[in-house]
mmCIF file of C-alpha atoms in Angstrom:
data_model
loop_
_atom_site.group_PDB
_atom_site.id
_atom_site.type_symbol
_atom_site.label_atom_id
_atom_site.label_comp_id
_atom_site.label_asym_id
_atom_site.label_seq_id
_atom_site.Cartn_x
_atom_site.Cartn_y
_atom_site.Cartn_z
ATOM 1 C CA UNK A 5 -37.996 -116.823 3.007
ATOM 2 C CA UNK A 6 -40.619 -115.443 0.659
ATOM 3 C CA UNK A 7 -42.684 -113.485 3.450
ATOM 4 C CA UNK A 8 -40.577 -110.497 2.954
ATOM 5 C CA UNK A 9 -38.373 -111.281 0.031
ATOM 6 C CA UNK A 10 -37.402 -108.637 -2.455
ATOM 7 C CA UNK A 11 -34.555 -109.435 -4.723
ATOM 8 C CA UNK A 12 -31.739 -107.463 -5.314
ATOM 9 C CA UNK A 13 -33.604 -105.083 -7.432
ATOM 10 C CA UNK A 14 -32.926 -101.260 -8.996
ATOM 11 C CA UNK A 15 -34.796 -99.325 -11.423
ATOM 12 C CA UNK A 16 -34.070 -96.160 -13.960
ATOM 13 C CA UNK A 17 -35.382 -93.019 -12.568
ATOM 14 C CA UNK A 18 -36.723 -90.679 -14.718
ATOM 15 C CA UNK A 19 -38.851 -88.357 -12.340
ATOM 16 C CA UNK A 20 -38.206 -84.731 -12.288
ATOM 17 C CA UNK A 21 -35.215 -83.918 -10.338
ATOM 18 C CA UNK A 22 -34.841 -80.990 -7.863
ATOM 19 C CA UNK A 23 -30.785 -82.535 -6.992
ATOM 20 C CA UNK A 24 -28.443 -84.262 -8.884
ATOM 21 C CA UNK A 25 -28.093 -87.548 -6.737
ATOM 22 C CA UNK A 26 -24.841 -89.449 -5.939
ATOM 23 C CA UNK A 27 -24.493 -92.927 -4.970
ATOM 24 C CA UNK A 28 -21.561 -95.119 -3.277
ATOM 25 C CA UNK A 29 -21.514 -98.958 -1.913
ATOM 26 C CA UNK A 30 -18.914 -99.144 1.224
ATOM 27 C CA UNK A 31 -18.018 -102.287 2.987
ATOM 28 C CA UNK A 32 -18.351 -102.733 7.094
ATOM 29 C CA UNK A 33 -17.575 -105.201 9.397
ATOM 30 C CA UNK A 34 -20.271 -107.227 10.221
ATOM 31 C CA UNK A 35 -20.356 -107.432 14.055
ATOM 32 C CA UNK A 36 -21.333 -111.136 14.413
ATOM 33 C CA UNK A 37 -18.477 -112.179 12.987
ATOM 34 C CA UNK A 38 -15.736 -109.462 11.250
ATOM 35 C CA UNK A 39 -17.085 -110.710 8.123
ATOM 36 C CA UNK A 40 -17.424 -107.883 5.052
ATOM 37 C CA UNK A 41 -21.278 -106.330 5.269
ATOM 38 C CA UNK A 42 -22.131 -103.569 2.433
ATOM 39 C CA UNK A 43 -24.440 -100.114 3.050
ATOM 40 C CA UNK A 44 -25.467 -98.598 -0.008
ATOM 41 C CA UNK A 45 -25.305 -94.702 0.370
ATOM 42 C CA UNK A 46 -27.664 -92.174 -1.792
ATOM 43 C CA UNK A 47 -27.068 -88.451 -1.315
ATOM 44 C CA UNK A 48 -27.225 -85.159 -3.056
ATOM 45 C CA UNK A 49 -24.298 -84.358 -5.120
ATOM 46 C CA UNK A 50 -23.472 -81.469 -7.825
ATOM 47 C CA UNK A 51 -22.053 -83.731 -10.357
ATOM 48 C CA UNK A 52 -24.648 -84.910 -13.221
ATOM 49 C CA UNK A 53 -25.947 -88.331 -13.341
ATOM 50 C CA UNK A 54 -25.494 -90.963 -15.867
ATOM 51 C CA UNK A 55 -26.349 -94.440 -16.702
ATOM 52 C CA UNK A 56 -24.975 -96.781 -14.270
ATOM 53 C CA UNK A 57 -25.272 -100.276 -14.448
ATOM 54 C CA UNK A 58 -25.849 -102.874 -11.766
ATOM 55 C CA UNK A 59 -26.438 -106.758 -13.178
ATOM 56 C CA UNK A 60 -29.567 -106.158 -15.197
ATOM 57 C CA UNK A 61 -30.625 -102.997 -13.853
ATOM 58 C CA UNK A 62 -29.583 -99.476 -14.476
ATOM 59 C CA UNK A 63 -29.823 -96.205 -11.918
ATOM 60 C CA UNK A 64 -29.661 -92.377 -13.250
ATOM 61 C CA UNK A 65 -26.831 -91.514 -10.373
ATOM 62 C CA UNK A 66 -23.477 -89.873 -10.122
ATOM 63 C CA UNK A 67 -21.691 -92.671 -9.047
ATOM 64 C CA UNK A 68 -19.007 -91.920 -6.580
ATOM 65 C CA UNK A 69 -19.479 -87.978 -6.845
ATOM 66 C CA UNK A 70 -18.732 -85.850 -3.995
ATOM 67 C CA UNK A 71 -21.245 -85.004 -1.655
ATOM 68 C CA UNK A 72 -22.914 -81.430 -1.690
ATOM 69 C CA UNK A 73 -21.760 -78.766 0.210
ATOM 70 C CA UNK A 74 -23.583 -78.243 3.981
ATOM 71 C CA UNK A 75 -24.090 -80.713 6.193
ATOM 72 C CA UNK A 76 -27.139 -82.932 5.419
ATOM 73 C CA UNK A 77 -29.757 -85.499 7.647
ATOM 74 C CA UNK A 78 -29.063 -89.065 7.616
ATOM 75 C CA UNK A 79 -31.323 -91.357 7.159
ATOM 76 C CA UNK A 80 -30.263 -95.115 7.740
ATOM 77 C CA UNK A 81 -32.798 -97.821 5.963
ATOM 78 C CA UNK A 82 -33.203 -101.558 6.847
ATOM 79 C CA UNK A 83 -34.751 -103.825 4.069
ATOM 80 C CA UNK A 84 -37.196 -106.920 4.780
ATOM 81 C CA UNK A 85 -35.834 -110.690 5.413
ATOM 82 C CA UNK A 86 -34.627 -111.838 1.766
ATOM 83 C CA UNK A 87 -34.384 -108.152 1.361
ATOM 84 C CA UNK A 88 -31.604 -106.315 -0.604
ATOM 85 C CA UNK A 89 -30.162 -102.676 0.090
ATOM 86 C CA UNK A 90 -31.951 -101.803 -3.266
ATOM 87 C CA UNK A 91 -35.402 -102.908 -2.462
ATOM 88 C CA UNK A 92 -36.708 -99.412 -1.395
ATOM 89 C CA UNK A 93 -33.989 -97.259 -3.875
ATOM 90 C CA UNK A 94 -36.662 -94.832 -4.808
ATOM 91 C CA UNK A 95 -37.671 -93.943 -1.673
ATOM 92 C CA UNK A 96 -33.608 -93.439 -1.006
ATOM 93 C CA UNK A 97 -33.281 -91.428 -4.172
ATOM 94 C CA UNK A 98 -36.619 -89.097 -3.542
ATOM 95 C CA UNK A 99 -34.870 -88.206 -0.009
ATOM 96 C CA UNK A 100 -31.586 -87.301 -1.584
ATOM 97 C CA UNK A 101 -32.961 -84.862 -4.105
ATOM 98 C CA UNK A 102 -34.370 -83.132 -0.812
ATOM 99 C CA UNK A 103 -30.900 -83.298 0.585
ATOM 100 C CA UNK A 104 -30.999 -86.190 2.996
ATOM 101 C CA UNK A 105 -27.446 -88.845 2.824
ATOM 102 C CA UNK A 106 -29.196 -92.246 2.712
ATOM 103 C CA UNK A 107 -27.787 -95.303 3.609
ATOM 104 C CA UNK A 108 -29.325 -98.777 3.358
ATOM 105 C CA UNK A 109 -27.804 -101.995 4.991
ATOM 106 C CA UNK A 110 -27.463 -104.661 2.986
ATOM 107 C CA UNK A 111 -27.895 -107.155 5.841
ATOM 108 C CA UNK A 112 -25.687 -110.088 5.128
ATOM 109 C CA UNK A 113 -27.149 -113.344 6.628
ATOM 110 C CA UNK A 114 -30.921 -112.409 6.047
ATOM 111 C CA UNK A 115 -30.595 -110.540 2.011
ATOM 112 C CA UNK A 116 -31.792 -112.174 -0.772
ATOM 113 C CA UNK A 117 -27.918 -113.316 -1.694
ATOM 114 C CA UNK A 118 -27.582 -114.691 2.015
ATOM 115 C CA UNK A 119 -30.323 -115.756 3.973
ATOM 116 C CA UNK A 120 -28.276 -118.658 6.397
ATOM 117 C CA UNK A 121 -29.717 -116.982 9.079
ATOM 118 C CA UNK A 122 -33.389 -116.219 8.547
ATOM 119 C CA UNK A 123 -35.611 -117.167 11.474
ATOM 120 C CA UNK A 124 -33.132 -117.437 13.633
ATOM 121 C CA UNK A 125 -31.714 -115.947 17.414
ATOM 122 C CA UNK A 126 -28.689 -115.151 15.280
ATOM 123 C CA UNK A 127 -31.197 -112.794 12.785
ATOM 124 C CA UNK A 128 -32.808 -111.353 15.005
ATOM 125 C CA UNK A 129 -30.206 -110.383 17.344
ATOM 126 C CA UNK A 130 -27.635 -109.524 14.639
ATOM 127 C CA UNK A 131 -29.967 -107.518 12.572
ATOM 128 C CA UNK A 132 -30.063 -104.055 15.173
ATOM 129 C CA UNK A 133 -26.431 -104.406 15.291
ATOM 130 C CA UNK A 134 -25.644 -104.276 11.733
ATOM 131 C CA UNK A 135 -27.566 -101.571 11.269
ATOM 132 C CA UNK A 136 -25.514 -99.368 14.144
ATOM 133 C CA UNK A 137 -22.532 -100.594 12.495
ATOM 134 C CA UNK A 138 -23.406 -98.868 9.071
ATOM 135 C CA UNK A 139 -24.224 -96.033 11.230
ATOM 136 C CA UNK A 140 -20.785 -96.099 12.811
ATOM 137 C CA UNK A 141 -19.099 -96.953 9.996
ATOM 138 C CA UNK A 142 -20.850 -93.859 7.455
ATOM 139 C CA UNK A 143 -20.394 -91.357 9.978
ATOM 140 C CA UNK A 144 -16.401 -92.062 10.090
ATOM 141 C CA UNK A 145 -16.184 -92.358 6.333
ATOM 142 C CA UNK A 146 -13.628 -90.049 5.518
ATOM 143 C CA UNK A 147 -15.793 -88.640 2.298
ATOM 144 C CA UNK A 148 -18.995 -88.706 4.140
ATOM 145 C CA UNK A 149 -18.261 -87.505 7.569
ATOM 146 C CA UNK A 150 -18.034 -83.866 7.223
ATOM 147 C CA UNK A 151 -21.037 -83.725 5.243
ATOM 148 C CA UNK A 152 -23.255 -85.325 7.620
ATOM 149 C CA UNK A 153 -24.964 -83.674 10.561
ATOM 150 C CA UNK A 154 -24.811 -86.619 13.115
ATOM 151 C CA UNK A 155 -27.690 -84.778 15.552
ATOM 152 C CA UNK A 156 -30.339 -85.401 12.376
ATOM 153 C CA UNK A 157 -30.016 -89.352 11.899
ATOM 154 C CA UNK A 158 -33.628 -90.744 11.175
ATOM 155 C CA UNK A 159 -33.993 -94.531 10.476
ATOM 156 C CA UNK A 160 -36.373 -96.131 7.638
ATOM 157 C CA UNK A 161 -37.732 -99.784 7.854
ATOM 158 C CA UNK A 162 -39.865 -102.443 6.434
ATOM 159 C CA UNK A 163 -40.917 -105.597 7.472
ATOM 160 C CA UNK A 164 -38.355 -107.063 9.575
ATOM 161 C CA UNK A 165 -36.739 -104.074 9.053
ATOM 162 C CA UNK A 166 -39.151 -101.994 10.781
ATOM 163 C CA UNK A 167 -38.334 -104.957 14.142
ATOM 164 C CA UNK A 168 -34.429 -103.789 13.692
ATOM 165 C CA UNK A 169 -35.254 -100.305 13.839
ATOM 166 C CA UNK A 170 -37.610 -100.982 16.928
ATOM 167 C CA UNK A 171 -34.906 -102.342 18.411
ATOM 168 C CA UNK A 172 -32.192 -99.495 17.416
ATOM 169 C CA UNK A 173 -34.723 -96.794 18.714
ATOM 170 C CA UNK A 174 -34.849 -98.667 22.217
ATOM 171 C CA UNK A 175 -36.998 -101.386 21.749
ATOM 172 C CA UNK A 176 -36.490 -104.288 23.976
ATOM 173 C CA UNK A 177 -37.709 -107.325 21.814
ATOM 174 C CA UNK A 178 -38.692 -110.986 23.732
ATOM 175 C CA UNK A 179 -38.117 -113.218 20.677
ATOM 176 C CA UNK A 180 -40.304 -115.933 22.776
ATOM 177 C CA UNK A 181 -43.429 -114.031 22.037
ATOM 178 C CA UNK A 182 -43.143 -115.480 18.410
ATOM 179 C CA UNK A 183 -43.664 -119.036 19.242
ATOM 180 C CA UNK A 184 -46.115 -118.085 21.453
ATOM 181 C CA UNK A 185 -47.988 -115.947 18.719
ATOM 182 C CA UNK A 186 -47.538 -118.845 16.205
ATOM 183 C CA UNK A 187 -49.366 -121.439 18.346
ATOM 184 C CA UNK A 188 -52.583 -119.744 17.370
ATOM 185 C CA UNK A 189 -51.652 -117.463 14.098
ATOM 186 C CA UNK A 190 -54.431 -115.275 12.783
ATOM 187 C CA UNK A 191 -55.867 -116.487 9.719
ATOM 188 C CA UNK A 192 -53.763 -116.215 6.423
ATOM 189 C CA UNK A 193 -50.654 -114.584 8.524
ATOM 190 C CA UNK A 194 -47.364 -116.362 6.204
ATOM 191 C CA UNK A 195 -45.162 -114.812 9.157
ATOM 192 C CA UNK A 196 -45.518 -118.146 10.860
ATOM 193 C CA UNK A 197 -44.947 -120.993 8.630
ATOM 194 C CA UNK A 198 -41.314 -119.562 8.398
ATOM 195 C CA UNK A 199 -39.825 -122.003 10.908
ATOM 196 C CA UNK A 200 -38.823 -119.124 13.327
ATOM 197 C CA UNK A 201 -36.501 -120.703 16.125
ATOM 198 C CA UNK A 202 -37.932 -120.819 19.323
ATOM 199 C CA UNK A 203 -35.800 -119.279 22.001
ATOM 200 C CA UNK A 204 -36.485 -117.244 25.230
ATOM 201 C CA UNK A 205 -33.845 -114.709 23.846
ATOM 202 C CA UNK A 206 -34.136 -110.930 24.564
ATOM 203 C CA UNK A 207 -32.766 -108.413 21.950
ATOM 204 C CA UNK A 208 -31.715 -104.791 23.056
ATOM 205 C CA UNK A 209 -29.887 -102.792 20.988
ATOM 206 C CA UNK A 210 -30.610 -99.098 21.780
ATOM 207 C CA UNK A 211 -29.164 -96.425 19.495
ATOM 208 C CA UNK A 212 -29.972 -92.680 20.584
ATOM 209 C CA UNK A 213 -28.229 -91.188 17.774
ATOM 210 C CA UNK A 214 -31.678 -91.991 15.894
ATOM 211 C CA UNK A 215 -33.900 -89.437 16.742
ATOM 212 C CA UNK A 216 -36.905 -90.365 14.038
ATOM 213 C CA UNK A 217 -38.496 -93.364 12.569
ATOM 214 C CA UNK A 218 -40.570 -94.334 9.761
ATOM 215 C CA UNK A 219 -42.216 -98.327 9.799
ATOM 216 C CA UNK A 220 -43.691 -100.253 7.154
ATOM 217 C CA UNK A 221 -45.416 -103.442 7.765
ATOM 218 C CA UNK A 222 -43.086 -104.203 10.929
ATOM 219 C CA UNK A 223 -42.898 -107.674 12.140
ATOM 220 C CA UNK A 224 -43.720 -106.026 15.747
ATOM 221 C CA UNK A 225 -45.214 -109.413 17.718
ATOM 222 C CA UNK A 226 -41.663 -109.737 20.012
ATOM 223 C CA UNK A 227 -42.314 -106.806 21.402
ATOM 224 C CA UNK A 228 -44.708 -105.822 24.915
ATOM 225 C CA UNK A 229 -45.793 -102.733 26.299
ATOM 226 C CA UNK A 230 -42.615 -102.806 28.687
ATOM 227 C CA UNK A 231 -40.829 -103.536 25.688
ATOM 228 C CA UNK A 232 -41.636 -100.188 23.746
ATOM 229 C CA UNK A 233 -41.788 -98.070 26.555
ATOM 230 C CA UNK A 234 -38.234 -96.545 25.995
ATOM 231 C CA UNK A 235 -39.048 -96.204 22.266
ATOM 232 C CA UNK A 236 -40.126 -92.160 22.991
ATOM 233 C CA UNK A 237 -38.779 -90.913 19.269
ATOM 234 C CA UNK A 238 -41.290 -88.884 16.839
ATOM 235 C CA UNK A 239 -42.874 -92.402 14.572
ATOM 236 C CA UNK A 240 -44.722 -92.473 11.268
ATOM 237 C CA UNK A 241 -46.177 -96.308 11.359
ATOM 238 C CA UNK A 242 -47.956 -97.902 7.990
ATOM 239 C CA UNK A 243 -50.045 -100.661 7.819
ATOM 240 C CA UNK A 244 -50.938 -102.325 4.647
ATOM 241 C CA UNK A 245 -54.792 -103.334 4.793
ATOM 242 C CA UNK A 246 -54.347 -106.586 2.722
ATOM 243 C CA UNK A 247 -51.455 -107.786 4.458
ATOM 244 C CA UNK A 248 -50.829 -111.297 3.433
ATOM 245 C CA UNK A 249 -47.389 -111.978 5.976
ATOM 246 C CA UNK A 250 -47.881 -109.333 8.822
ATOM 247 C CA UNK A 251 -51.205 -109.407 10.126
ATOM 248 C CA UNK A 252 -52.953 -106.550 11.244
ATOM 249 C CA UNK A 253 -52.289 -107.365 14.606
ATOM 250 C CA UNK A 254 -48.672 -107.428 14.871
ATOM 251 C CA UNK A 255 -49.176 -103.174 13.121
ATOM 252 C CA UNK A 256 -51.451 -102.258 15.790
ATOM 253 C CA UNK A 257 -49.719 -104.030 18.533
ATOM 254 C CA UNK A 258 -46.663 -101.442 17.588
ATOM 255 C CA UNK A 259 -49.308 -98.985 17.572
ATOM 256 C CA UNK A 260 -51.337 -99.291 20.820
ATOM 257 C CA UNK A 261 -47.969 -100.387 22.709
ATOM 258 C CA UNK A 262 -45.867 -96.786 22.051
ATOM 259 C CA UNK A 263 -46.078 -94.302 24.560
ATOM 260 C CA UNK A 264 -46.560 -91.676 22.466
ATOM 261 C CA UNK A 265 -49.421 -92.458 19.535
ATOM 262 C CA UNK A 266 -47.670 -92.285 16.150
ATOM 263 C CA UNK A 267 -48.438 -90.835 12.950
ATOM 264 C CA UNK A 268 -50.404 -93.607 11.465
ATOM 265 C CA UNK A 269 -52.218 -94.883 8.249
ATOM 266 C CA UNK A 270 -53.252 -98.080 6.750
ATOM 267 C CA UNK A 271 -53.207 -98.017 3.187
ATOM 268 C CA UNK A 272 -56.169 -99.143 1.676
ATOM 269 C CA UNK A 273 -55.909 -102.718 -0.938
ATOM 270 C CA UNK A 274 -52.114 -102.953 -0.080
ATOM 271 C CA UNK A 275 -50.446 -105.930 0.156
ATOM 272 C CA UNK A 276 -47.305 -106.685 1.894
ATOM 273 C CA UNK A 277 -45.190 -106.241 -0.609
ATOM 274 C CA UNK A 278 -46.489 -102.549 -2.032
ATOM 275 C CA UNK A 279 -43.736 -101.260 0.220
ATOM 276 C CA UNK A 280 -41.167 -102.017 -2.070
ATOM 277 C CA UNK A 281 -40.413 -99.916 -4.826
ATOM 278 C CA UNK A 282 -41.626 -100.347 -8.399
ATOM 279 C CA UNK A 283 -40.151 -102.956 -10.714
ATOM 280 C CA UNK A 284 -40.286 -102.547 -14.341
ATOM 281 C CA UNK A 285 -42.545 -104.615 -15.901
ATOM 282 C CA UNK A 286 -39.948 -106.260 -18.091
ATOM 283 C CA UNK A 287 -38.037 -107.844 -15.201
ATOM 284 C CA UNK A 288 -40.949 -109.101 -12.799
ATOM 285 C CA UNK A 289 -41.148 -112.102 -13.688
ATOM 286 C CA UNK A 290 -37.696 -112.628 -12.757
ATOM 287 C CA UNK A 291 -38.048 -111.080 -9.193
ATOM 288 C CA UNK A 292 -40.801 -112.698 -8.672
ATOM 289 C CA UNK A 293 -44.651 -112.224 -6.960
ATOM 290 C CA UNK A 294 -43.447 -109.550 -4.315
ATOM 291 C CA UNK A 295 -42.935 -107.311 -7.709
ATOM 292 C CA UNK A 296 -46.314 -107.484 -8.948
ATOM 293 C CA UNK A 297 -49.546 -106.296 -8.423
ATOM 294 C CA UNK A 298 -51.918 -108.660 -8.729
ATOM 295 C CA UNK A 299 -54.658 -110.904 -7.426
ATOM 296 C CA UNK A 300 -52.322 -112.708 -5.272
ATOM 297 C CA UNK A 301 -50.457 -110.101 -3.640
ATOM 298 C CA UNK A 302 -52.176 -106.394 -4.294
ATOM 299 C CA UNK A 303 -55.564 -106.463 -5.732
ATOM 300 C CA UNK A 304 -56.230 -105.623 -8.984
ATOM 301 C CA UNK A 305 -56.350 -101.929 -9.919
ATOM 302 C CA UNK A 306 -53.631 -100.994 -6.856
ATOM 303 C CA UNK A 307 -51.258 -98.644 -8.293
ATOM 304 C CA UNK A 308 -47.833 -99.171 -7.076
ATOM 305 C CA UNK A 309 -46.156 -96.421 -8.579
ATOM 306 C CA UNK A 310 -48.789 -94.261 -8.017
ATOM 307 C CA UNK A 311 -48.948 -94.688 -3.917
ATOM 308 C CA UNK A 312 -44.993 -94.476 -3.690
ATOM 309 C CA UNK A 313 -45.148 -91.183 -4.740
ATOM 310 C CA UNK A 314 -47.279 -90.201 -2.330
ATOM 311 C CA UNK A 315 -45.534 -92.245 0.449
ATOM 312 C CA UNK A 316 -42.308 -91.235 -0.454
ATOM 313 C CA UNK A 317 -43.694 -87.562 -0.304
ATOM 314 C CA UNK A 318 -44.796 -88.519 3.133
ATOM 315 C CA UNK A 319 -41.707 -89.900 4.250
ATOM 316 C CA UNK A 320 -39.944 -87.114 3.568
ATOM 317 C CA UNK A 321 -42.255 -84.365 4.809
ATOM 318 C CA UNK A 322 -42.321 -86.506 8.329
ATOM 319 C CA UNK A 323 -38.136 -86.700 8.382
ATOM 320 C CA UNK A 324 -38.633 -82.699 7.695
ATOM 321 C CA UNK A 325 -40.801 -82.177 10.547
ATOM 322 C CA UNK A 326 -39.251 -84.889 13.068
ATOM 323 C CA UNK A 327 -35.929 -83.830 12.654
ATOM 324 C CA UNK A 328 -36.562 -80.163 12.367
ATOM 325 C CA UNK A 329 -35.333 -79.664 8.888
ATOM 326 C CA UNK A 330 -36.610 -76.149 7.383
ATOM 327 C CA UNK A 331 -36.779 -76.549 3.759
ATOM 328 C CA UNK A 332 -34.742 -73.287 3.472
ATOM 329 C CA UNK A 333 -31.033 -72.960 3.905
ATOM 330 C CA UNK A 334 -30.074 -76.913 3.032
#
C-alpha cells in the first residue's frame, strides 16, 4: 500500500546533541494472535554513542545502554500503513536528547515487511491494540520500568497512525464511514483506491494512560462527532497542504469534530509524505517516492530537513507543555 508507505528506513545523526541517546528493539505479543510484534525504544542514556548498523543504514546511538537516571515521559509513536518503527527516528531521537523514553510500534500485519492485513477490519481493529500492548509491555520491562513516569505517556502518529492513536485516546471509529466516503472521493485523494474492506465494524480501544497527542496527516474519515467526543486530551493536529493520500477533508474533519479545538497548522507545499523523516540522498531511490521531494510528491524547493527541525522542535515543546514537563529538574 503505497499511500502511506515508508520503508524500513534509519539515518546517521549528526545534529548537535544536548543527551547521549540510547536505543533498544524488544519483542511483544501481538494481541491478534500471540504472534512476536517489535517496539523500538529511544531514550536518554549516559553512555556515548557509536556507529550502529541496521541493514544499510547506520544510527549514532548507545545501543542497549542504560537508561538515565530520573524518571522520564513516554512517548509511544505509531508509523503509517507500510510504515516501519524507523520511519519517524529523528523525531524519536530529538525527544530523547530532551529526556523523553520513545517507543515506536513496529506494527506487524500493516509495516512495510508485513502488510497481509492492510485495508482490512483486522488492521484497523488490531492497530489500537498493538499499540497498548507496547505500552503494556515497555512499562513492565524490567530495564525500562523504573525509569519511566507512567502519569506522562503522550502518543505520536502519522497517517494511519494518527487513526490508532484516535482510537487509543478514546476515539470510537465506524469503519463503514470509509466506503461511504469512497463512493464519492474528493479529487486526487489515493486513500481510496486502496481496496479498504467494507464492513459496518466499530473500533474502540480507549487508553487513558495517554494523556497527550500529536497527529500528522491522520486518516480521520471513520470517525463522527459522537465518535470524538470522549477524545478530551491536550492535541497538536498537522495538515499537509498538498496532500496527495489524505485529503484535506479527512484533517479538518478531526479538527472541527474534537471537543476541544486543537493546536493546529497546515504546512504550506507539503506532501503526504514530508512527515517522515529525511532519507539520505544516496539511498532514495531504493525507498522509493515517499523519500523524495519532488514534483510528484513535495513541490520543488520544499525543504524536508529543514521543516523537521522545526516540527520536531514543535513536537517537543507541545509534549513539554501538555504533559507539564518543566525543562528544569529532568
Amino acid at each position: 500500500m503505497g499511500w502511506m508507505l515508508v520503508a524500513g528506513v534509519a539515518f546517521l545523526w549528526a545534529g548537535a546533541a544536548a543527551a547521549e541517546v540510547g536505543m533498544r528493539a524488544l519483542a511483544f505479543a501481538d494481541p491478534a494472535d500471540g504472534g512476536i510484534a517489535r517496539v523500538v525504544v529511544w531514550y536518554p542514556t549516559d553512555a556515548p554513542e557509536t556507529p550502529v548498523r541496521r541493514g544499510p543504514f547506520t544510527f549514532r546511538v548507545a545501543e542497549g545502554a542504560p537508561v538515565a537516571e530520573g524518571r522520564h515521559p513516554l512517548v509511544m509513536l505509531s508509523h503509517g500503513s507500510g510504515g516501519s518503527a524507523f520511519g519517524h527516528a529523528d523525531t524519536a531521537m530529538v525527544l530523547a536528547r530532551r529526556g523523553y523514553v520513545v517507543a515506536a510500534v513496529h506494527h506487524r500485519g500493516n509495516a512495510f515487511d508485513d502488510d497481509r492485513d492492510a485495508g482490512t477490519e483486522r488492521m484497523w481493529r488490531n492497530r489500537p491494540a498493538q499499540l497498548s500492548a507496547a505500552l503494556d509491555h515497555v512499562l513492565a520491562d524490567p530495564d525500562l520500568a523504573g525509569r519511566i513516569d507512567g502519569e506522562r505517556v503522550g502518543a505520536f502518529g502519522f497517517s494511519a497512525g494518527g487513526y490508532t492513536v484516535l482510537v487509543a485516546t478514546g476515539g470510537v471509529a465506524e469503519l463503514g464511514r470509509i466506503a461511504d466516503h469512497c463512493r464519492t472521493p474528493p479529487a486526487g485523494e489515493r486513500f481510496c483506491h486502496l481496496g479498504n474492506e467494507e464492513t459496518p465494524a466499530r473500533v474502540a480501544a480507549r487508553d487513558p494512560r495517554i494523556r497527550a497527542a500529536v497527529l500528522a496527516a491522520p486518516v480521520g474519515v471513520p470517525f463522527s462527532k459522537d465518535g470524538l467526543a470522549a477524545v478530551t486530551i491536550p492535541i497538536r493536529l498537522y495538515r499537509a497542504e498538498r496532500d496527495e493520500q489524505i485529503a484535506a477533508s479527512q484533517v479538518e474533519g478531526v479538527r472541527d469534530r474534537l471537543p476541544a479545538p486543537p493546536e493546529y497548522e497546515v504546512v504550506r507545499d507539503a506532501g503526504h509524505f514530508a512527515f517522515l523523516m529525511p532519507v539520505p540522498a544516496a539511498i532514495a531511490a531504493e525507498v522509493g517516492a515517499p523519500a523524495q521531494d519532488s514534483p510528484a510528491w513535495d513541490p520543488p524547493g520544499f525543504d524536508r530537513a529543514a521543516f523537521h527541525e522545526r516540527l520536531n522542535t514543535e513536537i517537543a515543546d507541545f509534549f513539554d507543555r501538555a504533559l507539564a514537563i518543566g525543562r528544569q529538574g529532568r
